[in-house]
Amino acid sequence: MAVPGIGWAHGTAAANLVDFADKLRPGSKIPVSIGNGVNLFEADLAAKLTAEGAVDPNPGCKYQKTVNEGFTGRTDSDLLFGLQWMVPRSTRKWRDLRNYKSADQDITDWINTAFTQTGKKVTILITGPGTDVALALRTTPTLTQKIERIVWMGGAIDVPGNMFSLPANTVAEFNIFLDCVAAKELFSNPGLHITLVPLDFTNNLVLDAKFMTALQAAGQKTWEAKFAYELLDVNRDTWFGGETAFYQQYTIWDPLAAAVMFNQAGNVTFENMKIRQVCGTDLLGGILDITKDAQTVRELSPTYVGANVTVAKTLQKGATITDYPVVKNFLAALTA
């Protein structure tokens, strides 16, 4: 697991994943890595200007500032919104600076090791920006030969985006926006097969009070369900726009992507398409059109060469939210 430092948490939040991994899978020693702290556009710009003898433009300030650092932002995400006390601290030594590797190097090693040990291609789940996977493929382009597919929660194709902290932009989804260049490189790579789980799909399931009640009841059975409830309860109480907005906007974005990956979402419809990632920036550092930056669009040109993208579109529903197959499977997994 790699935690990028440009999303809704700092890279040091990787320590939380170590704690979770060792709590849920004792003795498994699941490897964890701290991801890149700067998106590829700004990293490339800094390298370009430094090579030309110009002043480093302090990369990381353009996109990351769309995520709040304080209240309910990165700092609180790092602290699990005040719930760190619920997670036992791991005693495992998981980061050794004497044998330091960057996240993209770790990802390369993990893919090679898994392929060598199993003889099978790997599936990668991305629930944030694609920075570290894109960096790994820059360094080792032949890795595509060992990747079965990438399942990625990201993008908005035929629905509005979710950039609530940048309301001028109504087309971008956060995971894509935070590293548009990485998304552009992944979507344009003809050696990749990507299963995209965009807002078009996740919008099919918006949480309601009945879901929260069911999750609270499940929390009486297992630590996992109790933690999930407490985390969502904090988010509900601190959500932008209050509880009413929470029940209009909030879904389980990343678990839905995992459910698609493991075929636990019920009957899902998919559409194959080519994706062109629009980045409203150039290598001179200017935002050309902030209202269209990081828009994810269908590419209709027959000559376009890009990744083979399968987009999740519709989700099997039920009479109530707790009757949705994916919700039943979600609650069952938490109480197993």
mmCIF file of C-alpha atoms in Angstrom:
data_model
loop_
_atom_site.group_PDB
_atom_site.id
_atom_site.type_symbol
_atom_site.label_atom_id
_atom_site.label_comp_id
_atom_site.label_asym_id
_atom_site.label_seq_id
_atom_site.Cartn_x
_atom_site.Cartn_y
_atom_site.Cartn_z
ATOM 1 C CA MET A 1 0.000 0.000 0.000
ATOM 2 C CA ALA A 2 1.272 3.463 -0.878
ATOM 3 C CA VAL A 3 -0.162 6.697 0.504
ATOM 4 C CA PRO A 4 0.360 9.747 -1.727
ATOM 5 C CA GLY A 5 1.084 12.979 0.092
ATOM 6 C CA ILE A 6 -1.069 15.138 -2.172
ATOM 7 C CA GLY A 7 -4.562 13.879 -1.384
ATOM 8 C CA TRP A 8 -6.810 14.253 1.644
ATOM 9 C CA ALA A 9 -3.987 13.264 4.007
ATOM 10 C CA HIS A 10 -0.250 13.743 4.255
ATOM 11 C CA GLY A 11 1.996 10.898 3.233
ATOM 12 C CA THR A 12 2.828 10.251 6.880
ATOM 13 C CA ALA A 13 -0.746 8.980 7.278
ATOM 14 C CA ALA A 14 0.777 5.757 5.928
ATOM 15 C CA ALA A 15 1.439 4.982 9.597
ATOM 16 C CA ASN A 16 -2.320 4.575 10.021
ATOM 17 C CA LEU A 17 -2.375 1.940 7.284
ATOM 18 C CA VAL A 18 0.359 0.011 9.064
ATOM 19 C CA ASP A 19 -1.760 0.059 12.225
ATOM 20 C CA PHE A 20 -4.864 -1.093 10.330
ATOM 21 C CA ALA A 21 -2.975 -3.789 8.434
ATOM 22 C CA ASP A 22 -1.471 -5.239 11.593
ATOM 23 C CA LYS A 23 -4.796 -5.040 13.424
ATOM 24 C CA LEU A 24 -6.815 -6.703 10.668
ATOM 25 C CA ARG A 25 -4.145 -9.109 9.371
ATOM 26 C CA PRO A 26 -1.807 -9.825 12.301
ATOM 27 C CA GLY A 27 1.566 -11.103 11.216
ATOM 28 C CA SER A 28 0.959 -10.452 7.515
ATOM 29 C CA LYS A 29 3.463 -7.581 7.396
ATOM 30 C CA ILE A 30 1.687 -5.947 4.466
ATOM 31 C CA PRO A 31 4.205 -3.492 2.982
ATOM 32 C CA VAL A 32 3.365 0.212 3.226
ATOM 33 C CA SER A 33 5.113 3.147 1.575
ATOM 34 C CA ILE A 34 4.914 6.954 1.790
ATOM 35 C CA GLY A 35 4.048 8.381 -1.603
ATOM 36 C CA ASN A 36 5.195 11.429 -3.523
ATOM 37 C CA GLY A 37 4.443 14.776 -1.874
ATOM 38 C CA VAL A 38 4.145 16.776 -5.098
ATOM 39 C CA ASN A 39 1.975 16.194 -8.163
ATOM 40 C CA LEU A 40 3.702 15.506 -11.459
ATOM 41 C CA PHE A 41 2.914 18.847 -13.079
ATOM 42 C CA GLU A 42 4.625 20.795 -10.341
ATOM 43 C CA ALA A 43 7.448 18.279 -9.934
ATOM 44 C CA ASP A 44 8.163 18.479 -13.675
ATOM 45 C CA LEU A 45 7.981 22.268 -13.574
ATOM 46 C CA ALA A 46 10.386 22.485 -10.648
ATOM 47 C CA ALA A 47 12.862 20.175 -12.402
ATOM 48 C CA LYS A 48 12.565 22.188 -15.615
ATOM 49 C CA LEU A 49 13.139 25.550 -13.972
ATOM 50 C CA THR A 50 15.950 24.263 -11.771
ATOM 51 C CA ALA A 51 17.709 22.838 -14.838
ATOM 52 C CA GLU A 52 17.417 26.229 -16.505
ATOM 53 C CA GLY A 53 18.892 27.992 -13.481
ATOM 54 C CA ALA A 54 15.599 29.618 -12.520
ATOM 55 C CA VAL A 55 14.112 29.797 -9.044
ATOM 56 C CA ASP A 56 12.253 26.697 -7.861
ATOM 57 C CA PRO A 57 8.564 27.740 -7.826
ATOM 58 C CA ASN A 58 7.865 25.958 -4.501
ATOM 59 C CA PRO A 59 6.022 22.994 -5.980
ATOM 60 C CA GLY A 60 2.953 21.759 -4.223
ATOM 61 C CA CYS A 61 1.198 25.076 -3.750
ATOM 62 C CA LYS A 62 -1.063 25.135 -6.792
ATOM 63 C CA TYR A 63 -3.284 22.084 -6.394
ATOM 64 C CA GLN A 64 -2.805 20.925 -2.830
ATOM 65 C CA LYS A 65 -4.278 24.161 -1.500
ATOM 66 C CA THR A 66 -7.668 23.044 -2.772
ATOM 67 C CA VAL A 67 -7.609 20.658 0.214
ATOM 68 C CA ASN A 68 -7.931 22.299 3.601
ATOM 69 C CA GLU A 69 -5.006 21.696 5.957
ATOM 70 C CA GLY A 70 -6.904 22.281 9.196
ATOM 71 C CA PHE A 71 -10.403 21.489 10.391
ATOM 72 C CA THR A 72 -11.690 18.317 8.645
ATOM 73 C CA GLY A 73 -8.787 18.601 6.185
ATOM 74 C CA ARG A 74 -5.406 16.905 5.930
ATOM 75 C CA THR A 75 -4.476 17.287 9.585
ATOM 76 C CA ASP A 76 -7.687 15.700 10.802
ATOM 77 C CA SER A 77 -7.412 12.978 8.152
ATOM 78 C CA ASP A 78 -3.927 12.182 9.454
ATOM 79 C CA LEU A 79 -5.443 11.834 12.928
ATOM 80 C CA LEU A 80 -8.386 9.753 11.646
ATOM 81 C CA PHE A 81 -10.690 12.611 12.621
ATOM 82 C CA GLY A 82 -9.795 12.127 16.265
ATOM 83 C CA LEU A 83 -10.282 8.354 16.238
ATOM 84 C CA GLN A 84 -6.654 7.237 16.361
ATOM 85 C CA TRP A 85 -7.263 6.085 19.921
ATOM 86 C CA MET A 86 -9.426 3.265 18.537
ATOM 87 C CA VAL A 87 -6.592 1.724 16.498
ATOM 88 C CA PRO A 88 -3.811 -0.196 18.292
ATOM 89 C CA ARG A 89 -0.385 1.111 17.345
ATOM 90 C CA SER A 90 1.760 -1.308 15.387
ATOM 91 C CA THR A 91 5.117 -2.315 16.804
ATOM 92 C CA ARG A 92 6.433 -3.243 13.364
ATOM 93 C CA LYS A 93 9.436 -1.430 11.914
ATOM 94 C CA TRP A 94 7.975 -0.602 8.519
ATOM 95 C CA ARG A 95 10.129 2.337 7.368
ATOM 96 C CA ASP A 96 13.916 2.207 7.342
ATOM 97 C CA LEU A 97 15.704 5.314 6.108
ATOM 98 C CA ARG A 98 18.930 3.340 5.793
ATOM 99 C CA ASN A 99 17.286 1.329 3.017
ATOM 100 C CA TYR A 100 15.008 4.055 1.713
ATOM 101 C CA LYS A 101 13.021 3.642 -1.467
ATOM 102 C CA SER A 102 10.466 6.006 -2.950
ATOM 103 C CA ALA A 103 6.889 4.794 -3.340
ATOM 104 C CA ASP A 104 7.241 4.346 -7.089
ATOM 105 C CA GLN A 105 10.326 2.169 -6.491
ATOM 106 C CA ASP A 106 8.378 0.177 -3.905
ATOM 107 C CA ILE A 107 5.459 -0.262 -6.317
ATOM 108 C CA THR A 108 7.844 -1.523 -8.991
ATOM 109 C CA ASP A 109 9.357 -4.012 -6.543
ATOM 110 C CA TRP A 110 5.922 -5.187 -5.331
ATOM 111 C CA ILE A 111 4.718 -5.795 -8.889
ATOM 112 C CA ASN A 112 7.885 -7.666 -9.862
ATOM 113 C CA THR A 113 7.832 -9.773 -6.693
ATOM 114 C CA ALA A 114 4.142 -10.681 -7.028
ATOM 115 C CA PHE A 115 4.587 -11.570 -10.689
ATOM 116 C CA THR A 116 7.652 -13.699 -9.985
ATOM 117 C CA GLN A 117 6.042 -15.533 -7.064
ATOM 118 C CA THR A 118 2.669 -16.215 -8.680
ATOM 119 C CA GLY A 119 3.319 -16.063 -12.409
ATOM 120 C CA LYS A 120 0.201 -13.901 -12.651
ATOM 121 C CA LYS A 121 -0.306 -10.279 -13.565
ATOM 122 C CA VAL A 122 -1.322 -7.963 -10.715
ATOM 123 C CA THR A 123 -4.384 -5.786 -10.192
ATOM 124 C CA ILE A 124 -3.808 -2.348 -8.696
ATOM 125 C CA LEU A 125 -6.466 -0.446 -6.742
ATOM 126 C CA ILE A 126 -6.086 3.351 -6.756
ATOM 127 C CA THR A 127 -8.321 5.379 -4.423
ATOM 128 C CA GLY A 128 -6.438 8.668 -4.708
ATOM 129 C CA PRO A 129 -4.244 10.458 -7.248
ATOM 130 C CA GLY A 130 -2.321 8.234 -9.668
ATOM 131 C CA THR A 131 1.030 9.909 -8.988
ATOM 132 C CA ASP A 132 3.102 6.990 -7.744
ATOM 133 C CA VAL A 133 1.846 4.478 -10.312
ATOM 134 C CA ALA A 134 2.531 6.983 -13.094
ATOM 135 C CA LEU A 135 6.039 7.569 -11.738
ATOM 136 C CA ALA A 136 6.696 3.828 -11.623
ATOM 137 C CA LEU A 137 5.640 3.528 -15.263
ATOM 138 C CA ARG A 138 7.824 6.477 -16.259
ATOM 139 C CA THR A 139 10.839 4.693 -14.812
ATOM 140 C CA THR A 140 9.881 1.170 -15.921
ATOM 141 C CA PRO A 141 7.450 1.338 -18.870
ATOM 142 C CA THR A 142 7.545 -2.450 -19.288
ATOM 143 C CA LEU A 143 5.665 -2.855 -15.990
ATOM 144 C CA THR A 144 2.467 -2.732 -18.051
ATOM 145 C CA GLN A 145 3.279 -6.287 -19.127
ATOM 146 C CA LYS A 146 2.824 -7.413 -15.502
ATOM 147 C CA ILE A 147 -0.331 -5.412 -14.725
ATOM 148 C CA GLU A 148 -3.661 -7.122 -15.368
ATOM 149 C CA ARG A 149 -5.664 -3.970 -14.751
ATOM 150 C CA ILE A 150 -5.916 -0.837 -12.639
ATOM 151 C CA VAL A 151 -9.163 -0.241 -10.745
ATOM 152 C CA TRP A 152 -9.398 3.484 -10.050
ATOM 153 C CA MET A 153 -11.934 5.497 -8.123
ATOM 154 C CA GLY A 154 -11.731 8.769 -10.011
ATOM 155 C CA GLY A 155 -13.140 11.053 -12.667
ATOM 156 C CA ALA A 156 -16.528 12.366 -13.700
ATOM 157 C CA ILE A 157 -17.628 11.551 -17.247
ATOM 158 C CA ASP A 158 -21.283 12.525 -17.723
ATOM 159 C CA VAL A 159 -21.944 14.119 -14.318
ATOM 160 C CA PRO A 160 -20.611 17.253 -12.581
ATOM 161 C CA GLY A 161 -17.386 17.069 -10.606
ATOM 162 C CA ASN A 162 -17.053 17.407 -6.842
ATOM 163 C CA MET A 163 -14.583 20.261 -6.360
ATOM 164 C CA PHE A 164 -16.541 21.889 -3.540
ATOM 165 C CA SER A 165 -13.429 23.761 -2.365
ATOM 166 C CA LEU A 166 -12.980 25.204 -5.873
ATOM 167 C CA PRO A 167 -16.551 25.972 -6.958
ATOM 168 C CA ALA A 168 -15.446 27.657 -10.196
ATOM 169 C CA ASN A 169 -14.549 24.182 -11.445
ATOM 170 C CA THR A 170 -17.665 22.100 -11.976
ATOM 171 C CA VAL A 171 -16.140 19.317 -14.109
ATOM 172 C CA ALA A 172 -13.248 17.790 -12.149
ATOM 173 C CA GLU A 173 -13.193 15.007 -9.572
ATOM 174 C CA PHE A 174 -10.699 15.394 -6.715
ATOM 175 C CA ASN A 175 -8.529 12.315 -7.304
ATOM 176 C CA ILE A 176 -7.951 13.359 -10.913
ATOM 177 C CA PHE A 177 -7.617 17.082 -10.207
ATOM 178 C CA LEU A 178 -4.913 16.613 -7.577
ATOM 179 C CA ASP A 179 -2.611 15.111 -10.208
ATOM 180 C CA CYS A 180 -4.011 15.698 -13.664
ATOM 181 C CA VAL A 181 -0.689 14.940 -15.374
ATOM 182 C CA ALA A 182 -0.536 11.506 -13.755
ATOM 183 C CA ALA A 183 -4.099 10.810 -14.906
ATOM 184 C CA LYS A 184 -3.246 11.985 -18.413
ATOM 185 C CA GLU A 185 -0.264 9.631 -18.575
ATOM 186 C CA LEU A 186 -2.240 6.635 -17.300
ATOM 187 C CA PHE A 187 -5.272 7.187 -19.550
ATOM 188 C CA SER A 188 -3.055 7.673 -22.604
ATOM 189 C CA ASN A 189 -0.972 4.534 -22.000
ATOM 190 C CA PRO A 190 -2.045 1.897 -24.564
ATOM 191 C CA GLY A 191 -0.479 -0.855 -22.479
ATOM 192 C CA LEU A 192 -2.915 -0.392 -19.583
ATOM 193 C CA HIS A 193 -6.365 -1.782 -18.877
ATOM 194 C CA ILE A 194 -8.217 0.521 -16.476
ATOM 195 C CA THR A 195 -11.519 -0.120 -14.741
ATOM 196 C CA LEU A 196 -12.685 3.377 -13.852
ATOM 197 C CA VAL A 197 -15.141 3.906 -10.997
ATOM 198 C CA PRO A 198 -16.149 7.554 -11.507
ATOM 199 C CA LEU A 199 -18.667 9.819 -9.801
ATOM 200 C CA ASP A 200 -21.167 8.646 -12.441
ATOM 201 C CA PHE A 201 -21.136 5.299 -10.616
ATOM 202 C CA THR A 202 -20.609 6.320 -6.992
ATOM 203 C CA ASN A 203 -23.476 8.835 -7.208
ATOM 204 C CA ASN A 204 -25.782 5.808 -7.468
ATOM 205 C CA LEU A 205 -25.382 5.281 -3.738
ATOM 206 C CA VAL A 206 -25.782 8.241 -1.391
ATOM 207 C CA LEU A 207 -25.886 7.456 2.314
ATOM 208 C CA ASP A 208 -29.053 7.988 4.325
ATOM 209 C CA ALA A 209 -30.125 7.704 7.960
ATOM 210 C CA LYS A 210 -31.174 4.077 7.508
ATOM 211 C CA PHE A 211 -27.659 3.168 6.372
ATOM 212 C CA MET A 212 -26.164 4.885 9.415
ATOM 213 C CA THR A 213 -28.574 3.068 11.727
ATOM 214 C CA ALA A 214 -27.668 -0.277 10.175
ATOM 215 C CA LEU A 215 -23.955 0.486 10.456
ATOM 216 C CA GLN A 216 -24.343 1.551 14.082
ATOM 217 C CA ALA A 217 -26.084 -1.742 14.852
ATOM 218 C CA ALA A 218 -23.282 -3.638 13.091
ATOM 219 C CA GLY A 219 -20.845 -1.752 15.312
ATOM 220 C CA GLN A 220 -22.201 -3.687 18.283
ATOM 221 C CA LYS A 221 -20.759 -6.862 16.763
ATOM 222 C CA THR A 222 -17.228 -6.045 15.595
ATOM 223 C CA TRP A 223 -14.465 -3.510 16.046
ATOM 224 C CA GLU A 224 -14.308 -2.981 12.271
ATOM 225 C CA ALA A 225 -17.974 -1.973 11.995
ATOM 226 C CA LYS A 226 -17.756 0.211 15.105
ATOM 227 C CA PHE A 227 -14.764 2.087 13.705
ATOM 228 C CA ALA A 228 -16.487 2.559 10.331
ATOM 229 C CA TYR A 229 -19.575 3.945 12.071
ATOM 230 C CA GLU A 230 -17.610 6.296 14.325
ATOM 231 C CA LEU A 231 -15.636 7.623 11.341
ATOM 232 C CA LEU A 232 -18.760 8.269 9.269
ATOM 233 C CA ASP A 233 -20.511 9.751 12.293
ATOM 234 C CA VAL A 234 -17.744 12.332 12.697
ATOM 235 C CA ASN A 235 -17.902 13.115 8.983
ATOM 236 C CA ARG A 236 -21.675 13.578 9.204
ATOM 237 C CA ASP A 237 -21.402 15.939 12.170
ATOM 238 C CA THR A 238 -18.682 18.054 10.536
ATOM 239 C CA TRP A 239 -19.738 17.855 6.871
ATOM 240 C CA PHE A 240 -19.714 20.987 4.731
ATOM 241 C CA GLY A 241 -23.315 22.191 4.693
ATOM 242 C CA GLY A 242 -24.315 20.098 7.704
ATOM 243 C CA GLU A 243 -26.245 16.862 8.037
ATOM 244 C CA THR A 244 -28.706 17.680 5.256
ATOM 245 C CA ALA A 245 -25.866 18.115 2.767
ATOM 246 C CA PHE A 246 -24.189 14.953 4.061
ATOM 247 C CA TYR A 247 -27.260 12.898 3.193
ATOM 248 C CA GLN A 248 -27.370 14.503 -0.252
ATOM 249 C CA GLN A 249 -23.697 14.108 -1.146
ATOM 250 C CA TYR A 250 -21.854 11.481 0.875
ATOM 251 C CA THR A 251 -21.165 7.997 -0.429
ATOM 252 C CA ILE A 252 -18.622 5.280 0.246
ATOM 253 C CA TRP A 253 -16.449 6.178 -2.735
ATOM 254 C CA ASP A 254 -13.393 4.002 -2.099
ATOM 255 C CA PRO A 255 -15.258 0.930 -0.770
ATOM 256 C CA LEU A 256 -17.373 1.032 -3.937
ATOM 257 C CA ALA A 257 -14.220 0.838 -6.051
ATOM 258 C CA ALA A 258 -13.000 -2.092 -3.953
ATOM 259 C CA ALA A 259 -16.409 -3.758 -4.329
ATOM 260 C CA VAL A 260 -16.175 -3.432 -8.116
ATOM 261 C CA MET A 261 -12.680 -4.896 -8.029
ATOM 262 C CA PHE A 262 -13.791 -7.943 -6.011
ATOM 263 C CA ASN A 263 -17.147 -8.354 -7.792
ATOM 264 C CA GLN A 264 -19.067 -7.491 -4.614
ATOM 265 C CA ALA A 265 -21.205 -4.671 -6.014
ATOM 266 C CA GLY A 266 -24.038 -6.788 -7.433
ATOM 267 C CA ASN A 267 -24.958 -6.375 -11.074
ATOM 268 C CA VAL A 268 -22.896 -3.516 -12.469
ATOM 269 C CA THR A 269 -23.138 -2.165 -16.000
ATOM 270 C CA PHE A 270 -19.957 -1.084 -17.730
ATOM 271 C CA GLU A 271 -19.113 0.876 -20.840
ATOM 272 C CA ASN A 272 -15.867 0.558 -22.776
ATOM 273 C CA MET A 273 -14.452 3.849 -23.982
ATOM 274 C CA LYS A 274 -11.292 5.780 -24.616
ATOM 275 C CA ILE A 275 -10.595 8.541 -22.118
ATOM 276 C CA ARG A 276 -8.786 11.789 -22.815
ATOM 277 C CA GLN A 277 -7.659 13.705 -19.756
ATOM 278 C CA VAL A 278 -7.817 17.489 -20.154
ATOM 279 C CA CYS A 279 -5.213 19.335 -18.095
ATOM 280 C CA GLY A 280 -5.604 23.091 -18.113
ATOM 281 C CA THR A 281 -1.929 23.696 -17.462
ATOM 282 C CA ASP A 282 1.277 23.940 -19.444
ATOM 283 C CA LEU A 283 4.918 23.489 -18.478
ATOM 284 C CA LEU A 284 5.319 27.237 -17.963
ATOM 285 C CA GLY A 285 3.158 26.955 -14.874
ATOM 286 C CA GLY A 286 -0.019 28.729 -15.919
ATOM 287 C CA ILE A 287 -3.551 27.501 -15.414
ATOM 288 C CA LEU A 288 -5.138 28.033 -18.807
ATOM 289 C CA ASP A 289 -8.754 27.558 -17.760
ATOM 290 C CA ILE A 290 -9.481 26.810 -14.117
ATOM 291 C CA THR A 291 -13.106 26.006 -14.902
ATOM 292 C CA LYS A 292 -12.094 23.094 -17.163
ATOM 293 C CA ASP A 293 -8.898 21.946 -15.473
ATOM 294 C CA ALA A 294 -8.752 18.160 -14.936
ATOM 295 C CA GLN A 295 -11.869 17.387 -16.951
ATOM 296 C CA THR A 296 -12.163 13.701 -17.853
ATOM 297 C CA VAL A 297 -13.814 13.277 -21.253
ATOM 298 C CA ARG A 298 -14.724 10.576 -23.756
ATOM 299 C CA GLU A 299 -12.384 10.478 -26.703
ATOM 300 C CA LEU A 300 -14.347 9.840 -29.893
ATOM 301 C CA SER A 301 -11.519 10.110 -32.405
ATOM 302 C CA PRO A 302 -10.868 6.685 -34.002
ATOM 303 C CA THR A 303 -7.177 7.524 -34.286
ATOM 304 C CA TYR A 304 -6.682 8.220 -30.571
ATOM 305 C CA VAL A 305 -4.338 5.745 -28.898
ATOM 306 C CA GLY A 306 -4.837 5.266 -25.176
ATOM 307 C CA ALA A 307 -5.558 2.856 -22.360
ATOM 308 C CA ASN A 308 -8.351 0.323 -22.661
ATOM 309 C CA VAL A 309 -10.818 1.853 -20.188
ATOM 310 C CA THR A 310 -13.913 0.129 -18.825
ATOM 311 C CA VAL A 311 -16.149 2.575 -16.977
ATOM 312 C CA ALA A 312 -18.560 1.454 -14.228
ATOM 313 C CA LYS A 313 -21.886 3.122 -14.942
ATOM 314 C CA THR A 314 -24.882 1.793 -12.989
ATOM 315 C CA LEU A 315 -25.221 -0.054 -9.701
ATOM 316 C CA GLN A 316 -27.761 -2.694 -8.730
ATOM 317 C CA LYS A 317 -30.154 -1.111 -6.254
ATOM 318 C CA GLY A 318 -32.800 -2.352 -3.827
ATOM 319 C CA ALA A 319 -36.028 -1.244 -2.188
ATOM 320 C CA THR A 320 -33.985 0.643 0.436
ATOM 321 C CA ILE A 321 -30.286 1.398 0.688
ATOM 322 C CA THR A 322 -29.681 -1.556 3.016
ATOM 323 C CA ASP A 323 -31.132 -3.825 0.318
ATOM 324 C CA TYR A 324 -28.455 -2.811 -2.189
ATOM 325 C CA PRO A 325 -26.225 -5.876 -2.775
ATOM 326 C CA VAL A 326 -23.091 -3.770 -2.326
ATOM 327 C CA VAL A 327 -24.344 -2.447 1.035
ATOM 328 C CA LYS A 328 -25.259 -5.949 2.198
ATOM 329 C CA ASN A 329 -21.776 -7.132 1.251
ATOM 330 C CA PHE A 330 -20.196 -4.070 2.888
ATOM 331 C CA LEU A 331 -21.964 -4.687 6.196
ATOM 332 C CA ALA A 332 -21.310 -8.416 5.993
ATOM 333 C CA ALA A 333 -17.595 -7.844 5.477
ATOM 334 C CA LEU A 334 -17.451 -5.544 8.499
ATOM 335 C CA THR A 335 -19.169 -8.081 10.744
ATOM 336 C CA ALA A 336 -17.548 -11.295 9.463
#
